[in-house]
PDB file of C-alpha atoms in Angstrom:
ATOM      1  CA  GLN A   1       5.727  57.700 -65.534  1.00 95.00           C
ATOM      2  CA  VAL A   2       9.400  58.024 -66.409  1.00 96.00           C
ATOM      3  CA  GLN A   3      11.330  54.800 -65.867  1.00 98.00           C
ATOM      4  CA  LEU A   4      14.875  53.694 -66.583  1.00 98.00           C
ATOM      5  CA  VAL A   5      15.341  49.938 -66.282  1.00 98.00           C
ATOM      6  CA  GLN A   6      18.849  48.530 -66.393  1.00 98.00           C
ATOM      7  CA  SER A   7      20.158  45.077 -67.196  1.00 97.00           C
ATOM      8  CA  GLY A   8      21.162  42.625 -64.494  1.00 97.00           C
ATOM      9  CA  ALA A   9      24.334  42.140 -62.502  1.00 98.00           C
ATOM     10  CA  GLU A  10      27.505  40.986 -64.258  1.00 97.00           C
ATOM     11  CA  VAL A  11      30.642  39.178 -63.137  1.00 98.00           C
ATOM     12  CA  LYS A  12      33.636  39.571 -65.445  1.00 97.00           C
ATOM     13  CA  LYS A  13      37.295  38.581 -65.461  1.00 97.00           C
ATOM     14  CA  PRO A  14      40.061  41.172 -65.706  1.00 97.00           C
ATOM     15  CA  GLY A  15      40.666  42.169 -69.309  1.00 97.00           C
ATOM     16  CA  ALA A  16      37.135  41.349 -70.445  1.00 98.00           C
ATOM     17  CA  SER A  17      34.422  43.781 -71.547  1.00 98.00           C
ATOM     18  CA  VAL A  18      30.951  44.444 -70.167  1.00 98.00           C
ATOM     19  CA  LYS A  19      27.877  45.945 -71.821  1.00 98.00           C
ATOM     20  CA  VAL A  20      25.124  47.406 -69.643  1.00 98.00           C
ATOM     21  CA  SER A  21      21.751  48.425 -71.065  1.00 98.00           C
ATOM     22  CA  CYS A  22      19.270  51.052 -69.916  1.00 98.00           C
ATOM     23  CA  LYS A  23      15.721  50.974 -71.317  1.00 98.00           C
ATOM     24  CA  ALA A  24      13.759  54.205 -71.075  1.00 98.00           C
ATOM     25  CA  SER A  25       9.992  54.587 -70.969  1.00 97.00           C
ATOM     26  CA  GLY A  26       7.364  57.182 -70.081  1.00 97.00           C
ATOM     27  CA  TYR A  27       8.815  60.035 -72.132  1.00 97.00           C
ATOM     28  CA  THR A  28      10.136  60.863 -75.611  1.00 97.00           C
ATOM     29  CA  PHE A  29      13.436  58.965 -75.675  1.00 97.00           C
ATOM     30  CA  THR A  30      15.176  61.237 -78.195  1.00 96.00           C
ATOM     31  CA  SER A  31      14.357  64.466 -76.351  1.00 97.00           C
ATOM     32  CA  TYR A  32      16.597  64.051 -73.294  1.00 97.00           C
ATOM     33  CA  TYR A  33      20.302  63.375 -72.816  1.00 97.00           C
ATOM     34  CA  LEU A  34      21.321  60.301 -70.817  1.00 97.00           C
ATOM     35  CA  HIS A  35      24.253  60.082 -68.381  1.00 98.00           C
ATOM     36  CA  TRP A  36      26.194  57.134 -67.008  1.00 98.00           C
ATOM     37  CA  VAL A  37      27.495  57.377 -63.434  1.00 98.00           C
ATOM     38  CA  ARG A  38      29.288  54.727 -61.383  1.00 98.00           C
ATOM     39  CA  GLN A  39      29.958  54.181 -57.695  1.00 98.00           C
ATOM     40  CA  ALA A  40      32.615  51.828 -56.370  1.00 97.00           C
ATOM     41  CA  PRO A  41      31.773  50.051 -53.092  1.00 97.00           C
ATOM     42  CA  GLY A  42      31.852  52.544 -50.212  1.00 95.00           C
ATOM     43  CA  GLN A  43      33.002  55.334 -52.511  1.00 96.00           C
ATOM     44  CA  GLY A  44      31.523  58.449 -54.113  1.00 96.00           C
ATOM     45  CA  LEU A  45      29.842  59.055 -57.427  1.00 97.00           C
ATOM     46  CA  GLU A  46      31.931  59.197 -60.620  1.00 97.00           C
ATOM     47  CA  TRP A  47      30.587  60.684 -63.852  1.00 97.00           C
ATOM     48  CA  MET A  48      31.392  58.514 -66.860  1.00 97.00           C
ATOM     49  CA  GLY A  49      29.829  60.230 -69.840  1.00 97.00           C
ATOM     50  CA  ILE A  50      26.735  61.449 -71.657  1.00 97.00           C
ATOM     51  CA  ILE A  51      24.929  60.508 -74.865  1.00 97.00           C
ATOM     52  CA  ASN A  52      22.427  62.409 -76.963  1.00 96.00           C
ATOM     53  CA  PRO A  53      19.879  59.749 -77.933  1.00 95.00           C
ATOM     54  CA  SER A  54      18.742  61.888 -80.848  1.00 94.00           C
ATOM     55  CA  GLY A  55      21.961  62.021 -82.853  1.00 93.00           C
ATOM     56  CA  GLY A  56      24.102  59.587 -80.871  1.00 95.00           C
ATOM     57  CA  SER A  57      26.819  62.134 -80.037  1.00 95.00           C
ATOM     58  CA  THR A  58      28.790  61.405 -76.885  1.00 96.00           C
ATOM     59  CA  THR A  59      31.133  63.057 -74.393  1.00 96.00           C
ATOM     60  CA  TYR A  60      33.226  60.874 -72.087  1.00 97.00           C
ATOM     61  CA  ALA A  61      35.163  61.486 -68.887  1.00 95.00           C
ATOM     62  CA  GLN A  62      38.819  61.909 -69.758  1.00 94.00           C
ATOM     63  CA  LYS A  63      39.795  59.111 -67.385  1.00 94.00           C
ATOM     64  CA  LEU A  64      37.732  56.554 -69.335  1.00 96.00           C
ATOM     65  CA  ARG A  65      38.343  57.682 -72.913  1.00 92.00           C
ATOM     66  CA  GLY A  66      39.500  54.785 -75.025  1.00 93.00           C
ATOM     67  CA  ARG A  67      37.780  52.217 -72.807  1.00 97.00           C
ATOM     68  CA  VAL A  68      34.149  53.387 -72.709  1.00 98.00           C
ATOM     69  CA  THR A  69      31.633  53.500 -75.550  1.00 98.00           C
ATOM     70  CA  MET A  70      28.036  54.685 -75.260  1.00 98.00           C
ATOM     71  CA  THR A  71      25.507  53.878 -77.963  1.00 98.00           C
ATOM     72  CA  ARG A  72      21.761  53.932 -78.402  1.00 97.00           C
ATOM     73  CA  ASP A  73      18.988  52.077 -80.217  1.00 97.00           C
ATOM     74  CA  THR A  74      16.167  54.519 -80.810  1.00 97.00           C
ATOM     75  CA  SER A  75      13.788  51.775 -81.963  1.00 96.00           C
ATOM     76  CA  ALA A  76      14.156  50.120 -78.548  1.00 97.00           C
ATOM     77  CA  SER A  77      14.459  53.343 -76.490  1.00 97.00           C
ATOM     78  CA  THR A  78      17.612  51.863 -75.025  1.00 98.00           C
ATOM     79  CA  VAL A  79      21.114  53.170 -74.383  1.00 98.00           C
ATOM     80  CA  TYR A  80      24.158  50.969 -73.858  1.00 98.00           C
ATOM     81  CA  MET A  81      27.419  51.466 -71.977  1.00 98.00           C
ATOM     82  CA  ASP A  82      30.333  49.278 -73.043  1.00 98.00           C
ATOM     83  CA  LEU A  83      33.465  49.235 -70.866  1.00 98.00           C
ATOM     84  CA  SER A  84      36.509  47.299 -72.069  1.00 97.00           C
ATOM     85  CA  SER A  85      39.824  46.111 -70.589  1.00 97.00           C
ATOM     86  CA  LEU A  86      38.159  45.676 -67.209  1.00 98.00           C
ATOM     87  CA  ARG A  87      40.261  45.794 -64.031  1.00 97.00           C
ATOM     88  CA  SER A  88      39.394  45.314 -60.388  1.00 97.00           C
ATOM     89  CA  GLU A  89      38.971  49.086 -59.922  1.00 97.00           C
ATOM     90  CA  ASP A  90      36.004  48.957 -62.306  1.00 98.00           C
ATOM     91  CA  THR A  91      33.997  46.960 -59.765  1.00 98.00           C
ATOM     92  CA  ALA A  92      31.080  49.276 -59.054  1.00 98.00           C
ATOM     93  CA  MET A  93      27.379  49.975 -59.289  1.00 98.00           C
ATOM     94  CA  TYR A  94      26.669  51.530 -62.681  1.00 98.00           C
ATOM     95  CA  TYR A  95      23.719  53.912 -63.072  1.00 98.00           C
ATOM     96  CA  CYS A  96      22.078  55.481 -66.099  1.00 98.00           C
ATOM     97  CA  ALA A  97      20.281  58.751 -65.440  1.00 98.00           C
ATOM     98  CA  ARG A  98      18.167  61.115 -67.526  1.00 97.00           C
ATOM     99  CA  GLY A  99      19.605  64.571 -68.149  1.00 96.00           C
ATOM    100  CA  GLY A 100      17.999  67.645 -69.621  1.00 93.00           C
ATOM    101  CA  LYS A 101      16.845  68.567 -73.093  1.00 94.00           C
ATOM    102  CA  GLU A 102      20.020  70.604 -73.568  1.00 91.00           C
ATOM    103  CA  MET A 103      23.651  69.594 -73.073  1.00 86.00           C
ATOM    104  CA  ALA A 104      24.337  72.540 -70.786  1.00 85.00           C
ATOM    105  CA  THR A 105      22.226  71.911 -67.709  1.00 86.00           C
ATOM    106  CA  SER A 106      22.787  70.208 -64.385  1.00 87.00           C
ATOM    107  CA  LEU A 107      19.337  68.631 -64.442  1.00 86.00           C
ATOM    108  CA  VAL A 108      19.601  64.851 -63.895  1.00 92.00           C
ATOM    109  CA  ASP A 109      16.193  63.896 -62.616  1.00 93.00           C
ATOM    110  CA  TYR A 110      15.517  60.168 -63.073  1.00 96.00           C
ATOM    111  CA  TRP A 111      17.898  57.322 -62.279  1.00 97.00           C
ATOM    112  CA  GLY A 112      17.963  53.644 -63.142  1.00 97.00           C
ATOM    113  CA  GLN A 113      18.047  51.028 -60.403  1.00 97.00           C
ATOM    114  CA  GLY A 114      21.756  50.381 -60.955  1.00 97.00           C
ATOM    115  CA  THR A 115      23.723  47.441 -62.340  1.00 98.00           C
ATOM    116  CA  LEU A 116      26.433  45.848 -60.215  1.00 98.00           C
ATOM    117  CA  VAL A 117      29.518  44.922 -62.219  1.00 98.00           C
ATOM    118  CA  THR A 118      32.077  42.790 -60.401  1.00 98.00           C
ATOM    119  CA  VAL A 119      35.535  42.279 -61.885  1.00 98.00           C
ATOM    120  CA  SER A 120      37.296  39.313 -60.346  1.00 96.00           C
ATOM    121  CA  SER A 121      39.614  36.559 -61.448  1.00 93.00           C
TER     122      SER A 121
ATOM    123  CA  GLN B   1      39.326  67.007 -64.040  1.00 69.00           C
ATOM    124  CA  SER B   2      39.670  67.006 -60.225  1.00 81.00           C
ATOM    125  CA  ALA B   3      36.706  66.235 -58.008  1.00 89.00           C
ATOM    126  CA  LEU B   4      34.905  69.094 -56.315  1.00 96.00           C
ATOM    127  CA  THR B   5      35.758  69.514 -52.621  1.00 97.00           C
ATOM    128  CA  GLN B   6      33.118  68.794 -49.984  1.00 98.00           C
ATOM    129  CA  PRO B   7      33.461  68.306 -46.220  1.00 97.00           C
ATOM    130  CA  ALA B   8      33.519  64.621 -45.349  1.00 97.00           C
ATOM    131  CA  SER B   9      30.829  65.002 -42.718  1.00 97.00           C
ATOM    132  CA  VAL B  10      28.424  67.480 -41.145  1.00 98.00           C
ATOM    133  CA  SER B  11      25.936  67.034 -38.348  1.00 97.00           C
ATOM    134  CA  GLY B  12      23.015  68.808 -36.740  1.00 96.00           C
ATOM    135  CA  SER B  13      20.147  68.265 -34.355  1.00 96.00           C
ATOM    136  CA  PRO B  14      16.514  67.952 -35.434  1.00 96.00           C
ATOM    137  CA  GLY B  15      15.062  71.348 -36.263  1.00 97.00           C
ATOM    138  CA  GLN B  16      18.436  72.967 -36.804  1.00 97.00           C
ATOM    139  CA  SER B  17      19.872  74.239 -40.108  1.00 97.00           C
ATOM    140  CA  ILE B  18      23.066  73.071 -41.765  1.00 97.00           C
ATOM    141  CA  THR B  19      25.065  74.024 -44.838  1.00 98.00           C
ATOM    142  CA  ILE B  20      27.251  71.833 -47.039  1.00 98.00           C
ATOM    143  CA  SER B  21      29.884  73.517 -49.182  1.00 98.00           C
ATOM    144  CA  CYS B  22      31.190  72.454 -52.586  1.00 98.00           C
ATOM    145  CA  ALA B  23      34.405  74.086 -53.752  1.00 98.00           C
ATOM    146  CA  GLY B  24      35.365  74.021 -57.397  1.00 97.00           C
ATOM    147  CA  THR B  25      37.382  76.154 -59.779  1.00 96.00           C
ATOM    148  CA  SER B  26      36.895  78.809 -62.433  1.00 94.00           C
ATOM    149  CA  SER B  27      36.569  75.964 -64.961  1.00 93.00           C
ATOM    150  CA  ASP B  28      33.459  74.481 -63.379  1.00 94.00           C
ATOM    151  CA  VAL B  29      31.496  75.891 -60.411  1.00 96.00           C
ATOM    152  CA  GLY B  30      32.800  79.415 -60.916  1.00 96.00           C
ATOM    153  CA  ARG B  31      32.125  79.516 -64.654  1.00 96.00           C
ATOM    154  CA  TYR B  32      28.621  78.070 -64.987  1.00 95.00           C
ATOM    155  CA  ASN B  33      25.324  78.135 -63.109  1.00 96.00           C
ATOM    156  CA  PHE B  34      25.020  74.396 -63.704  1.00 96.00           C
ATOM    157  CA  VAL B  35      25.510  72.992 -60.204  1.00 97.00           C
ATOM    158  CA  SER B  36      23.308  70.238 -58.824  1.00 97.00           C
ATOM    159  CA  TRP B  37      22.939  68.417 -55.505  1.00 98.00           C
ATOM    160  CA  TYR B  38      21.974  64.801 -54.872  1.00 98.00           C
ATOM    161  CA  GLN B  39      20.821  62.929 -51.779  1.00 98.00           C
ATOM    162  CA  GLN B  40      21.689  59.252 -51.459  1.00 98.00           C
ATOM    163  CA  HIS B  41      20.449  56.875 -48.794  1.00 98.00           C
ATOM    164  CA  PRO B  42      22.335  53.585 -48.272  1.00 96.00           C
ATOM    165  CA  GLY B  43      21.674  51.081 -51.007  1.00 95.00           C
ATOM    166  CA  LYS B  44      19.579  53.512 -53.035  1.00 96.00           C
ATOM    167  CA  ALA B  45      20.097  55.465 -56.241  1.00 97.00           C
ATOM    168  CA  PRO B  46      20.876  59.181 -55.887  1.00 97.00           C
ATOM    169  CA  LYS B  47      17.954  61.613 -55.819  1.00 97.00           C
ATOM    170  CA  LEU B  48      18.125  65.090 -57.358  1.00 97.00           C
ATOM    171  CA  MET B  49      17.523  67.795 -54.745  1.00 98.00           C
ATOM    172  CA  ILE B  50      18.724  71.001 -56.468  1.00 97.00           C
ATOM    173  CA  TYR B  51      19.693  71.778 -60.079  1.00 96.00           C
ATOM    174  CA  ASP B  52      21.148  74.811 -61.859  1.00 94.00           C
ATOM    175  CA  VAL B  53      22.385  76.200 -58.514  1.00 96.00           C
ATOM    176  CA  ASN B  54      19.058  77.007 -56.863  1.00 96.00           C
ATOM    177  CA  ASN B  55      16.178  75.213 -58.591  1.00 96.00           C
ATOM    178  CA  ARG B  56      14.153  72.579 -56.749  1.00 97.00           C
ATOM    179  CA  PRO B  57      12.552  69.760 -58.740  1.00 94.00           C
ATOM    180  CA  SER B  58       8.890  69.122 -58.162  1.00 94.00           C
ATOM    181  CA  GLY B  59       8.338  67.176 -54.962  1.00 95.00           C
ATOM    182  CA  VAL B  60      11.500  68.268 -53.151  1.00 97.00           C
ATOM    183  CA  SER B  61      10.872  70.013 -49.844  1.00 96.00           C
ATOM    184  CA  ASN B  62      11.449  73.775 -49.693  1.00 96.00           C
ATOM    185  CA  ARG B  63      13.655  73.079 -46.659  1.00 97.00           C
ATOM    186  CA  PHE B  64      16.377  72.441 -49.244  1.00 98.00           C
ATOM    187  CA  SER B  65      17.966  75.408 -51.010  1.00 98.00           C
ATOM    188  CA  GLY B  66      21.068  76.056 -53.102  1.00 98.00           C
ATOM    189  CA  SER B  67      23.339  79.015 -53.711  1.00 97.00           C
ATOM    190  CA  LYS B  68      26.696  79.918 -55.234  1.00 98.00           C
ATOM    191  CA  SER B  69      29.395  82.492 -54.601  1.00 97.00           C
ATOM    192  CA  GLY B  70      32.470  82.549 -56.791  1.00 97.00           C
ATOM    193  CA  ASN B  71      33.926  79.055 -57.093  1.00 97.00           C
ATOM    194  CA  THR B  72      31.908  77.634 -54.177  1.00 98.00           C
ATOM    195  CA  ALA B  73      28.355  76.316 -54.176  1.00 98.00           C
ATOM    196  CA  SER B  74      26.340  75.510 -51.071  1.00 98.00           C
ATOM    197  CA  LEU B  75      23.378  73.373 -50.087  1.00 98.00           C
ATOM    198  CA  ALA B  76      21.359  74.513 -47.101  1.00 98.00           C
ATOM    199  CA  ILE B  77      18.903  72.330 -45.222  1.00 98.00           C
ATOM    200  CA  SER B  78      16.610  73.947 -42.682  1.00 97.00           C
ATOM    201  CA  GLY B  79      14.441  72.279 -40.051  1.00 97.00           C
ATOM    202  CA  LEU B  80      16.548  69.116 -40.042  1.00 97.00           C
ATOM    203  CA  GLN B  81      14.609  65.868 -39.886  1.00 97.00           C
ATOM    204  CA  ALA B  82      15.762  62.330 -39.198  1.00 97.00           C
ATOM    205  CA  GLU B  83      15.002  61.360 -42.809  1.00 97.00           C
ATOM    206  CA  ASP B  84      17.544  63.924 -44.055  1.00 98.00           C
ATOM    207  CA  GLU B  85      20.367  61.713 -42.753  1.00 98.00           C
ATOM    208  CA  ALA B  86      22.123  60.593 -45.941  1.00 98.00           C
ATOM    209  CA  ASP B  87      25.092  61.229 -48.182  1.00 98.00           C
ATOM    210  CA  TYR B  88      25.008  64.399 -50.277  1.00 98.00           C
ATOM    211  CA  TYR B  89      26.906  65.016 -53.504  1.00 98.00           C
ATOM    212  CA  CYS B  90      27.370  68.152 -55.566  1.00 98.00           C
ATOM    213  CA  SER B  91      28.074  68.139 -59.299  1.00 97.00           C
ATOM    214  CA  SER B  92      29.035  70.761 -61.859  1.00 96.00           C
ATOM    215  CA  TYR B  93      29.202  71.181 -65.606  1.00 95.00           C
ATOM    216  CA  THR B  94      32.760  71.925 -66.805  1.00 93.00           C
ATOM    217  CA  THR B  95      34.526  73.772 -69.622  1.00 90.00           C
ATOM    218  CA  SER B  96      35.129  70.483 -71.438  1.00 88.00           C
ATOM    219  CA  SER B  97      31.368  69.770 -71.448  1.00 90.00           C
ATOM    220  CA  THR B  98      31.876  66.986 -68.928  1.00 94.00           C
ATOM    221  CA  ARG B  99      30.508  66.775 -65.401  1.00 95.00           C
ATOM    222  CA  VAL B 100      32.389  66.419 -62.136  1.00 96.00           C
ATOM    223  CA  PHE B 101      31.123  65.259 -58.733  1.00 97.00           C
ATOM    224  CA  GLY B 102      32.226  66.199 -55.250  1.00 97.00           C
ATOM    225  CA  GLY B 103      33.578  63.543 -52.927  1.00 97.00           C
ATOM    226  CA  GLY B 104      30.365  63.453 -50.922  1.00 97.00           C
ATOM    227  CA  THR B 105      29.301  64.603 -47.450  1.00 98.00           C
ATOM    228  CA  LYS B 106      27.765  62.354 -44.811  1.00 98.00           C
ATOM    229  CA  LEU B 107      25.017  64.189 -42.942  1.00 98.00           C
ATOM    230  CA  THR B 108      24.266  62.891 -39.459  1.00 97.00           C
ATOM    231  CA  VAL B 109      21.118  64.012 -37.650  1.00 96.00           C
ATOM    232  CA  LEU B 110      21.965  63.793 -33.962  1.00 92.00           C
TER     233      LEU B 110
END
């Protein structure tokens, strides 16, 4: 069965960076795009970006460009989300989620369990 | 990219039908048939309910349906059940190949 398993909770100081991992299993890793979505406490969902695990190409939300980097390790079926220059507003639950086989689709069918990132001095 | 516009809350009694709207622009909802809807219970990850405007993933009840007219998409839920009480989010593909979410709608089953 399809599973996305994320790394554990993180506590970071303002200005630091955080790297969250998402290990995929149960399907062909390179055949489906992967999204990152975050949710601040009590707030709505915010789309962060998407990565094509096959070639590694990425598209990021304009708001986060320059601070977010998404990468993948095909040998480990794992994608990574690196967010730098952290501020208190980055405190949120971070989710990875499987997209479709094409870039242009709204299909996002499997979600990781979420990783809580807390930014506090 | 501005968030899509959803009502903050909707409510209905068991057995009734409700509709949640999702207003976008000609750069997202109005331009592409790539609108999806998610259900989220407290403390849980979102669950896909509808994709590409009106497609239901396997396992999702046929009480849930999606549609679109112009720049506005809608999620309809018929035969409301207590377990439908949750937050609902719409999302759309955009002209810059990004995605945008709505602000979310809290559904209360009275």
